Amino acid sequence: MVKEFLDERSNETSSRPFLYAIEAVSGGNYFAFASSASHVWKMGRKSILSYMAPQAVEEHLPIVEQETCQFLYDVLHNPKDFCLHASRFTLSTITYVAYGKRTPRHDSPDAKLFVEYIRQLTRTVSPEAAPVDLVPLLKYIPERWAPWKQLWRETRNLQRQLYFSLLEHTEDRVKSGKRTGSFIEAALDRQVELGLTRDM
């Protein structure tokens, strides 16, 4: 009965919960957290749909195999850093598929920045940072009395630093004719059609 209700009303029940902290950090441009009725969600879904189709995913298997070999090599030669190797494996797979850039070592600048960003983002969305979604009045408090707003700003800076470094890497590769077939390359090719800005 619940499933039938949810299926019948999927347009009303399938949306993600709104998190003001995510909105403040992303500037409303992070489609994974956008409402399914928003322009950002529709544009984001349209841009990744063909790239995540089953036949397209199969094209990424060589990347996953390469990263798996690197992961196993790292674990065999340095098992005490297993968690760092797992983090590098995940990040490198994602950044190669999305941006055409590998992360070869867990202590590389991109890996360190990613780990720092994830820790900061986790703190940012934690209710203990500021229950702004429960007490909306808190979002109107000036930053000097609202330490969570400084946390949001710092998290946004980390996010933009990571995103723009990867985006610029992809743009440079495209300009120099060294394409890898990454998702962002395809999005850059369809930028006007999809209505994407550089921040998206």
Short mmCIF file of C-alpha atoms in Angstrom, two decimals:
data_model
loop_
_atom_site.label_atom_id
_atom_site.label_comp_id
_atom_site.label_asym_id
_atom_site.label_seq_id
_atom_site.Cartn_x
_atom_site.Cartn_y
_atom_site.Cartn_z
CA MET A 1 0.00 0.00 0.00
CA VAL A 2 2.83 2.44 0.86
CA LYS A 3 4.68 1.53 -2.35
CA GLU A 4 1.54 2.14 -4.43
CA PHE A 5 1.02 5.49 -2.74
CA LEU A 6 4.65 6.51 -3.33
CA ASP A 7 4.49 5.35 -6.96
CA GLU A 8 1.22 7.21 -7.54
CA ARG A 9 2.55 10.40 -6.00
CA SER A 10 6.17 10.10 -7.09
CA ASN A 11 6.21 13.63 -8.46
CA GLU A 12 5.39 14.85 -4.94
CA THR A 13 7.38 12.35 -2.86
CA SER A 14 10.56 11.78 -4.85
CA SER A 15 12.24 15.11 -4.17
CA ARG A 16 15.27 15.47 -1.94
CA PRO A 17 15.03 17.27 1.37
CA PHE A 18 16.13 20.88 1.19
CA LEU A 19 19.32 21.61 3.16
CA TYR A 20 20.04 25.29 3.53
CA ALA A 21 23.74 24.62 4.26
CA ILE A 22 24.12 22.81 0.91
CA GLU A 23 22.32 25.68 -0.81
CA ALA A 24 24.69 28.20 0.82
CA VAL A 25 27.80 26.18 -0.05
CA SER A 26 26.84 25.35 -3.63
CA GLY A 27 25.07 28.57 -4.53
CA GLY A 28 22.14 26.41 -5.65
CA ASN A 29 24.20 24.77 -8.42
CA TYR A 30 24.64 21.26 -7.00
CA PHE A 31 22.08 19.25 -8.93
CA ALA A 32 22.36 16.09 -6.80
CA PHE A 33 20.71 17.97 -3.93
CA ALA A 34 18.37 20.08 -6.05
CA SER A 35 14.63 19.62 -5.99
CA SER A 36 13.41 17.46 -8.88
CA ALA A 37 11.22 20.37 -9.98
CA SER A 38 14.12 22.82 -10.30
CA HIS A 39 15.90 23.91 -13.48
CA VAL A 40 19.25 22.79 -12.02
CA TRP A 41 17.98 19.23 -11.46
CA LYS A 42 16.44 18.97 -14.94
CA MET A 43 19.56 20.35 -16.63
CA GLY A 44 21.85 18.10 -14.57
CA ARG A 45 19.77 15.01 -15.26
CA LYS A 46 19.69 15.78 -18.97
CA SER A 47 23.46 16.24 -19.08
CA ILE A 48 24.33 12.94 -17.36
CA LEU A 49 21.56 10.67 -18.61
CA SER A 50 23.30 9.50 -21.79
CA TYR A 51 26.66 9.35 -20.04
CA MET A 52 25.36 6.93 -17.40
CA ALA A 53 23.43 4.62 -19.74
CA PRO A 54 24.45 0.93 -19.46
CA GLN A 55 26.44 0.95 -22.72
CA ALA A 56 28.25 4.16 -21.68
CA VAL A 57 29.10 2.69 -18.27
CA GLU A 58 30.72 -0.31 -19.98
CA GLU A 59 33.13 2.10 -21.66
CA HIS A 60 34.39 3.09 -18.20
CA LEU A 61 35.35 -0.47 -17.23
CA PRO A 62 38.99 -0.12 -18.40
CA ILE A 63 39.34 2.89 -16.10
CA VAL A 64 37.93 0.94 -13.15
CA GLU A 65 40.22 -2.00 -13.95
CA GLN A 66 43.26 0.29 -14.10
CA GLU A 67 42.36 1.94 -10.80
CA THR A 68 41.67 -1.45 -9.20
CA CYS A 69 45.14 -2.68 -10.22
CA GLN A 70 46.66 0.47 -8.71
CA PHE A 71 44.59 -0.02 -5.54
CA LEU A 72 45.67 -3.66 -5.14
CA TYR A 73 49.31 -2.73 -5.75
CA ASP A 74 49.10 0.02 -3.13
CA VAL A 75 47.45 -2.28 -0.57
CA LEU A 76 50.01 -5.05 -1.14
CA HIS A 77 52.94 -2.68 -0.72
CA ASN A 78 51.52 -0.53 2.08
CA PRO A 79 48.59 -2.28 3.82
CA LYS A 80 48.58 0.01 6.86
CA ASP A 81 47.25 2.85 4.67
CA PHE A 82 44.30 0.82 3.40
CA CYS A 83 41.73 3.60 4.05
CA LEU A 84 43.89 6.16 2.25
CA HIS A 85 44.26 3.79 -0.71
CA ALA A 86 40.50 3.20 -0.81
CA SER A 87 39.88 6.95 -0.77
CA ARG A 88 42.41 7.46 -3.58
CA PHE A 89 40.83 4.65 -5.61
CA THR A 90 37.36 6.18 -5.30
CA LEU A 91 38.51 9.72 -6.02
CA SER A 92 40.70 8.73 -8.95
CA THR A 93 37.96 6.65 -10.57
CA ILE A 94 35.47 9.50 -10.24
CA THR A 95 37.85 12.25 -11.38
CA TYR A 96 39.05 10.23 -14.36
CA VAL A 97 35.52 9.41 -15.54
CA ALA A 98 34.24 12.92 -14.84
CA TYR A 99 37.26 15.10 -15.67
CA GLY A 100 39.82 12.88 -17.40
CA LYS A 101 42.32 13.29 -14.56
CA ARG A 102 43.71 10.47 -12.43
CA THR A 103 44.77 10.81 -8.82
CA PRO A 104 47.83 8.52 -8.75
CA ARG A 105 48.73 8.87 -5.06
CA HIS A 106 46.77 9.28 -1.85
CA ASP A 107 49.02 12.17 -0.84
CA SER A 108 48.66 14.11 -4.10
CA PRO A 109 47.29 17.68 -3.84
CA ASP A 110 43.89 16.73 -5.33
CA ALA A 111 43.50 13.82 -2.89
CA LYS A 112 44.40 15.97 0.12
CA LEU A 113 42.03 18.72 -1.00
CA PHE A 114 39.23 16.20 -1.59
CA VAL A 115 39.62 14.66 1.88
CA GLU A 116 39.69 18.11 3.48
CA TYR A 117 36.60 19.14 1.50
CA ILE A 118 34.63 16.00 2.45
CA ARG A 119 35.46 16.47 6.14
CA GLN A 120 34.43 20.11 5.95
CA LEU A 121 31.22 19.29 4.04
CA THR A 122 30.32 16.65 6.63
CA ARG A 123 30.75 19.24 9.39
CA THR A 124 28.73 21.75 7.34
CA VAL A 125 25.63 19.58 6.92
CA SER A 126 25.75 18.25 10.47
CA PRO A 127 22.81 19.52 12.55
CA GLU A 128 25.24 20.46 15.30
CA ALA A 129 26.89 23.03 12.99
CA ALA A 130 23.67 25.02 12.90
CA PRO A 131 20.12 23.72 12.83
CA VAL A 132 19.17 26.30 10.20
CA ASP A 133 16.68 23.93 8.54
CA LEU A 134 14.91 23.47 11.89
CA VAL A 135 15.17 27.12 12.96
CA PRO A 136 15.11 29.16 9.70
CA LEU A 137 15.54 32.41 11.63
CA LEU A 138 19.22 31.45 12.16
CA LYS A 139 20.06 32.14 8.51
CA TYR A 140 19.46 35.87 9.07
CA ILE A 141 22.05 36.21 11.86
CA PRO A 142 25.15 38.14 10.68
CA GLU A 143 28.30 36.07 10.11
CA ARG A 144 30.22 37.67 12.98
CA TRP A 145 27.73 36.06 15.41
CA ALA A 146 27.11 32.95 13.32
CA PRO A 147 30.19 30.70 13.15
CA TRP A 148 28.32 28.27 10.89
CA LYS A 149 28.28 30.91 8.15
CA GLN A 150 32.08 31.06 8.27
CA LEU A 151 32.08 27.24 8.03
CA TRP A 152 29.80 27.48 4.97
CA ARG A 153 32.08 30.06 3.35
CA GLU A 154 35.21 27.96 4.01
CA THR A 155 33.47 24.85 2.64
CA ARG A 156 32.36 26.76 -0.47
CA ASN A 157 35.94 27.96 -1.02
CA LEU A 158 37.25 24.38 -0.77
CA GLN A 159 34.53 23.12 -3.11
CA ARG A 160 35.26 25.80 -5.70
CA GLN A 161 39.03 25.27 -5.41
CA LEU A 162 38.65 21.53 -6.07
CA TYR A 163 36.01 21.91 -8.80
CA PHE A 164 37.75 24.70 -10.72
CA SER A 165 41.16 22.99 -10.60
CA LEU A 166 39.60 19.88 -12.17
CA LEU A 167 37.53 21.93 -14.64
CA GLU A 168 40.57 23.95 -15.75
CA HIS A 169 42.53 20.71 -16.22
CA THR A 170 39.79 19.42 -18.53
CA GLU A 171 39.50 22.72 -20.42
CA ASP A 172 43.29 22.75 -20.98
CA ARG A 173 43.23 19.17 -22.30
CA VAL A 174 40.37 19.99 -24.68
CA LYS A 175 42.18 23.09 -25.98
CA SER A 176 45.37 21.09 -26.56
CA GLY A 177 43.47 18.28 -28.34
CA LYS A 178 44.17 15.67 -25.62
CA ARG A 179 40.64 14.47 -24.98
CA THR A 180 39.94 11.48 -22.73
CA GLY A 181 36.20 11.15 -23.37
CA SER A 182 35.30 12.43 -19.91
CA PHE A 183 31.86 13.56 -18.79
CA ILE A 184 32.95 17.20 -18.43
CA GLU A 185 34.35 17.20 -21.98
CA ALA A 186 30.94 16.11 -23.23
CA ALA A 187 29.24 18.73 -21.04
CA LEU A 188 31.57 21.45 -22.35
CA ASP A 189 30.70 20.40 -25.91
CA ARG A 190 26.98 20.78 -25.08
CA GLN A 191 27.35 23.81 -22.80
CA VAL A 192 25.17 26.15 -24.87
CA GLU A 193 22.55 23.49 -25.64
CA LEU A 194 22.21 22.56 -21.95
CA GLY A 195 22.34 26.14 -20.70
CA LEU A 196 25.34 25.46 -18.47
CA THR A 197 27.39 28.18 -16.86
CA ARG A 198 30.98 27.66 -15.74
CA ASP A 199 29.80 27.41 -12.11
CA MET A 200 27.44 24.55 -12.91
#
